[in-house]
Amino acid sequence: MSETVILAIETSCDETSAAVVVNGRKILSNIISSQIDIHKKFGGVVPEIASRKHVELVLPVINQALEEATVKLEQVDAIGVTYGPGLVGALLVGLSAAKGIAFAAGKPLVGVHHIEGHIAANYLENETLEPPFVCLVASGGHSHVVHVSDYNIFEIMGQTRDDAAGEAFDKIARALGLGYPGGPLIDIEAVKGNSKAVDFPRVHFNDGSLDFSFSGLKTAVLNYLNGMSQKGLEINLPDVCASFQQAVVDVLVSNTLKAARQKGVARVALAGGVAANSQLRSAMKMAAEKAGMEMYYPKPILCTDNAAMIGAAAYYEFKRGNVSGLDLNAKPGLRLGDKNCG
Ligand code: KG4
Ligand code: ZN
């Protein structure tokens, strides 16, 4: 089989990343320069600072990715790049770099949807995984249950009606004084706690919708914290974290399995930053086993934003002939499943 080498670039939020990926499955390099330490002191990502940092880092990171892969630009078959959704200023930096390289080196440009990239992270570690499957994509900006019927065909079966799952983690962590980003910090505390200590709500819609809603849960946690403080009582931090986390995980797992049953697929996958959550991974594994389904998830570093996942998705777009023009623009609100070339 001939090899297709993709140089991929991802700058949609606060990681500047470049990777070299072969045939959508094999990572030769995956350089991730995180800005988390810079944004931490503001309690979240500051878009203008993110763009400026991307400008500083994007070319060194791309060079490092090529060097580490020992691949020369001439050996690259296509340049894959995230063009949405994300922060517009941040997206534009990666996109401009990708267009410049594609033009100068005479290589095709492949625009990739960020969420499609998160889903494709699963191909990097699970050689046997092929569509169809149902994927839960849970990140700081998105909570989607997606039916992946083919490499390029996505149907959103459920999505959040308010906060994304990662956003809920981040907001609750802030209220608990844990810092940013909240997901990993709550995950660590929760391991020491009792997930049944506080009964927080799980929202399911009566109309059979597989949508999520986390704002009620967020309010319930905030009310609980206020109530305790008004009574002059200390909270048990690990118990609150474990109980909150369990409430999020329960709805994520149950809607994903319902979606898989509806589509008659026997494979479920996890993607996005929240997919790094230890309780989500173990609960989904148990539920999938019970339902006789196979379960897939990328290792934590491939769950959060990285360019290797963009390289995997770009490969399947490229193979299908989905090459973008050099007039490709950043689309901060791009929806999954929208045509992404041209
Ligand atoms: O996919 P990602 O890196 O960026 C977006 O595209 O949004 O996801 C970041 C989100 C943050 O909200 C972060 O708190 C959450 O993923 N996250 C986690 C964990 N690790 C990252 N949430 C729960 N548990 C974790 N271990
Ligand atoms: Zn992401």
XYZ file of C-alpha atoms and ligand atoms in Angstrom:
369
model
C 0.000 0.000 0.000
C 1.367 3.399 -0.889
C 1.853 5.782 1.979
C 0.042 9.101 2.300
C 1.870 11.546 4.531
C -0.123 14.408 6.039
C 1.350 17.429 7.790
C -1.411 18.625 10.125
C -1.875 21.910 11.993
C -4.275 22.696 14.856
C -4.689 26.124 16.486
C -8.435 26.356 17.219
C -8.139 27.181 20.915
C -5.159 27.270 23.271
C -2.838 24.555 21.960
C -0.484 25.220 19.074
C 0.054 21.823 17.516
C 1.559 20.251 14.389
C 1.889 16.584 13.499
C 2.982 14.217 10.773
C 0.610 11.283 10.276
C 0.825 8.391 7.804
C -2.302 6.853 6.266
C -4.508 8.392 8.948
C -3.342 5.820 11.488
C 0.340 6.155 12.296
C 1.791 9.149 14.166
C 5.345 10.095 13.189
C 5.284 13.231 15.355
C 2.712 15.183 17.359
C 4.068 18.406 18.850
C 1.694 20.153 21.256
C 2.611 23.500 22.762
C 0.029 24.257 25.420
C -0.757 27.793 26.543
C -2.636 26.583 29.624
C -0.153 28.142 32.061
C -0.628 31.561 30.429
C -4.453 31.432 30.484
C -4.663 29.860 33.950
C -4.267 33.167 35.740
C -7.317 34.538 33.888
C -9.437 31.483 34.760
C -10.051 30.649 31.089
C -8.791 31.174 27.548
C -8.287 34.834 26.551
C -8.820 34.819 22.743
C -6.492 37.719 21.902
C -3.624 36.260 23.935
C -4.233 32.850 22.342
C -3.917 34.305 18.811
C -0.685 36.137 19.654
C 0.871 33.028 21.167
C -0.136 30.974 18.109
C 1.623 33.531 15.885
C 4.827 33.107 17.914
C 4.690 29.350 18.066
C 3.120 28.047 14.881
C 6.189 27.939 12.617
C 8.626 26.565 15.239
C 6.064 23.881 16.138
C 5.589 22.916 12.455
C 9.369 22.721 11.940
C 9.730 20.599 15.045
C 6.995 18.230 13.850
C 8.768 17.717 10.500
C 12.161 17.299 12.205
C 10.937 14.800 14.744
C 9.231 12.782 12.013
C 12.389 13.063 9.866
C 10.127 14.024 7.003
C 10.941 16.759 4.508
C 8.218 19.022 3.212
C 8.711 17.521 -0.279
C 7.701 14.112 1.115
C 4.389 15.435 2.441
C 1.312 14.618 0.317
C -1.112 17.159 1.792
C -1.451 19.825 4.474
C -4.387 19.268 6.860
C -5.632 22.139 8.998
C -8.479 22.884 11.399
C -10.661 25.644 9.951
C -13.541 25.526 12.454
C -15.161 25.574 14.888
C -13.041 27.514 17.372
C -11.786 31.007 18.189
C -11.651 32.932 14.930
C -8.321 34.677 15.603
C -6.736 31.432 16.752
C -8.037 29.463 13.761
C -6.763 32.091 11.322
C -3.166 31.677 12.510
C -3.005 27.939 11.759
C -4.995 28.364 8.574
C -2.719 31.131 7.250
C 0.378 29.053 8.017
C -1.168 26.013 6.292
C -2.177 28.015 3.225
C 1.266 29.623 2.985
C 3.009 26.250 3.152
C 0.553 24.619 0.746
C 1.036 27.427 -1.781
C 4.823 27.637 -1.466
C 5.388 23.876 -1.573
C 2.661 23.194 -4.136
C 0.795 20.786 -1.833
C -2.961 20.247 -1.581
C -4.742 21.866 1.373
C -7.331 19.880 3.330
C -9.650 21.777 5.701
C -10.707 19.725 8.716
C -13.615 20.148 11.127
C -12.238 20.194 14.668
C -14.827 17.724 15.985
C -14.215 15.380 13.065
C -10.584 15.489 14.231
C -11.542 14.545 17.792
C -13.508 11.566 16.459
C -10.601 10.528 14.189
C -8.254 10.415 17.220
C -9.761 6.973 17.759
C -8.249 5.692 14.467
C -4.743 6.546 15.682
C -4.736 3.916 18.383
C -7.310 1.379 17.318
C -6.160 -0.111 14.060
C -9.274 -2.230 13.777
C -11.784 0.569 14.333
C -13.847 1.343 11.269
C -17.238 3.001 10.868
C -20.065 2.499 11.604
C -19.910 3.442 15.287
C -21.423 5.929 17.700
C -19.023 8.453 19.208
C -19.522 10.642 22.239
C -17.653 13.902 21.663
C -17.357 15.808 24.933
C -15.039 18.776 25.112
C -14.858 22.315 26.456
C -17.060 23.609 23.652
C -19.095 20.582 22.548
C -21.152 17.656 23.788
C -22.368 15.626 20.840
C -23.517 12.059 20.322
C -22.524 11.344 16.735
C -23.359 8.436 14.462
C -20.311 7.917 12.249
C -21.735 5.866 9.380
C -18.647 6.338 7.204
C -15.287 8.100 7.575
C -16.774 11.350 6.248
C -20.435 10.978 7.167
C -21.633 12.232 10.537
C -25.095 12.513 12.025
C -25.526 14.431 15.267
C -28.036 12.396 17.302
C -27.890 14.487 20.452
C -26.163 17.626 21.667
C -26.123 19.959 24.602
C -28.887 22.526 24.891
C -26.784 24.770 27.124
C -23.326 24.163 28.613
C -20.891 21.671 27.122
C -19.749 18.901 29.476
C -16.209 20.306 29.744
C -17.612 23.780 30.361
C -19.646 22.370 33.276
C -16.466 20.785 34.696
C -14.591 24.083 34.306
C -17.353 26.194 35.918
C -17.795 23.878 38.898
C -14.022 23.671 39.397
C -13.902 27.461 39.475
C -16.735 27.594 42.053
C -14.798 25.062 44.150
C -11.628 27.143 43.856
C -9.763 24.350 42.069
C -8.426 26.324 39.093
C -8.395 25.923 35.315
C -8.900 23.716 33.344
C -11.306 22.123 35.779
C -11.873 18.672 34.287
C -8.570 17.042 35.233
C -8.618 18.685 38.702
C -12.137 17.420 39.485
C -11.136 13.997 38.130
C -8.237 13.799 40.620
C -10.347 14.928 43.613
C -13.230 12.630 42.662
C -11.069 9.518 42.951
C -10.899 10.134 46.726
C -14.641 10.818 47.112
C -17.999 9.052 47.351
C -20.066 9.566 44.195
C -23.309 8.847 46.105
C -22.672 11.460 48.811
C -24.806 14.193 47.182
C -27.720 13.419 44.881
C -27.320 15.872 41.983
C -29.878 15.868 39.102
C -29.519 13.934 35.837
C -31.479 15.582 33.024
C -33.225 13.349 30.486
C -35.813 14.761 28.099
C -39.315 13.234 28.014
C -39.567 13.424 24.225
C -36.896 10.739 23.781
C -34.318 13.304 22.648
C -30.699 12.346 23.213
C -29.787 15.967 23.965
C -27.953 16.984 27.113
C -28.485 19.828 29.552
C -25.909 20.611 32.215
C -27.040 24.042 33.372
C -29.527 22.607 35.914
C -26.784 20.412 37.344
C -24.450 23.385 37.548
C -27.117 25.412 39.426
C -27.785 22.470 41.758
C -24.087 22.260 42.679
C -23.865 26.033 43.196
C -27.035 25.964 45.377
C -25.586 23.103 47.391
C -22.345 25.048 47.961
C -24.257 28.211 48.958
C -26.548 26.230 51.282
C -23.575 24.639 53.034
C -21.799 27.959 53.414
C -24.945 29.649 54.794
C -25.220 26.903 57.395
C -21.558 27.440 58.219
C -20.778 23.852 57.214
C -17.577 22.652 55.526
C -18.028 20.780 52.266
C -16.319 17.496 51.602
C -14.474 18.446 48.390
C -13.790 14.920 47.071
C -17.435 13.897 47.713
C -18.818 16.957 45.879
C -16.440 16.360 42.956
C -17.276 12.654 42.773
C -21.048 13.279 42.988
C -20.985 16.020 40.346
C -18.758 13.963 38.042
C -21.004 10.914 38.420
C -24.062 12.981 37.449
C -22.316 14.154 34.247
C -20.989 10.688 33.424
C -24.367 8.970 33.946
C -26.145 11.035 31.270
C -23.199 10.909 28.846
C -23.050 7.102 29.072
C -26.769 6.504 28.954
C -27.405 8.722 25.888
C -24.436 7.233 24.014
C -25.639 3.679 24.551
C -29.203 4.610 23.612
C -27.888 6.104 20.362
C -25.864 2.959 19.580
C -28.914 0.767 20.196
C -31.079 2.998 17.986
C -28.579 2.681 15.127
C -27.969 -1.019 15.745
C -24.196 -0.542 15.978
C -22.020 -2.616 18.264
C -19.180 -0.104 18.698
C -19.003 3.034 20.793
C -16.117 5.484 20.995
C -15.133 8.463 23.133
C -13.555 11.707 21.960
C -12.755 15.233 23.163
C -11.081 16.521 26.314
C -13.709 15.076 28.671
C -13.023 11.616 27.185
C -9.823 11.729 29.266
C -12.006 11.508 32.391
C -11.232 8.317 34.287
C -14.769 7.776 35.576
C -16.298 8.327 32.121
C -13.876 5.807 30.620
C -14.592 3.128 33.199
C -18.361 3.699 33.308
C -18.623 3.616 29.497
C -16.498 0.458 29.383
C -18.734 -1.304 31.900
C -21.942 -0.217 30.196
C -20.632 -1.222 26.759
C -19.539 -4.640 28.021
C -22.951 -5.190 29.578
C -24.608 -4.264 26.273
C -22.253 -6.548 24.311
C -20.595 -3.603 22.549
C -16.940 -2.866 21.820
C -15.620 0.327 23.303
C -12.810 2.552 21.973
C -11.039 5.584 23.353
C -7.831 7.433 22.586
C -5.135 7.893 25.221
C -5.596 11.161 27.211
C -3.052 13.189 25.200
C -4.998 12.391 22.007
C -8.348 13.283 23.673
C -7.430 16.925 24.260
C -6.580 19.200 21.327
C -3.687 17.967 19.158
C -2.744 17.985 15.477
C -2.348 14.208 15.049
C -6.131 13.828 15.225
C -6.449 16.499 12.523
C -3.957 14.516 10.415
C -6.081 11.383 10.790
C -9.261 13.184 9.734
C -7.458 15.009 6.896
C -6.310 11.654 5.480
C -9.887 10.409 5.093
C -11.007 13.717 3.550
C -8.019 13.698 1.171
C -8.663 10.089 0.153
C -12.205 11.075 -0.736
C -10.950 13.957 -2.898
C -12.045 16.677 -0.481
C -9.316 19.207 -1.166
C -9.856 22.848 -0.197
C -9.035 25.967 -2.216
C -6.519 28.528 -0.979
C -9.503 30.804 -0.321
C -10.585 28.537 2.558
C -11.645 30.772 5.444
C -11.887 30.185 9.180
C -15.428 29.242 10.222
C -15.737 29.697 13.998
C -19.301 28.319 14.102
C -18.890 25.456 11.616
C -21.347 22.598 12.238
C -20.325 18.979 12.043
C -21.472 17.441 8.790
C -21.352 20.734 6.842
C -19.470 20.345 3.591
C -15.923 21.312 4.371
C -14.173 21.890 1.109
C -14.028 24.799 -1.259
O -11.046 18.937 23.501
P -10.440 19.955 24.385
O -8.953 19.899 24.659
O -10.713 21.404 23.862
C -11.910 21.763 23.242
O -12.036 21.499 22.012
O -12.781 22.276 23.977
O -11.246 19.886 25.764
C -10.957 20.669 26.866
C -11.986 20.350 27.951
C -11.878 21.272 29.177
O -13.172 21.728 29.500
C -11.320 20.362 30.252
O -11.740 20.712 31.563
C -11.884 19.010 29.835
O -11.792 19.003 28.430
N -11.097 17.880 30.378
C -11.595 16.991 31.266
C -10.519 16.126 31.611
N -9.413 16.509 30.900
C -9.788 17.591 30.141
N -12.831 16.874 31.783
C -13.024 15.888 32.689
N -12.044 15.033 33.083
C -10.795 15.108 32.580
N -9.852 14.253 32.977
Zn -11.142 20.205 20.995
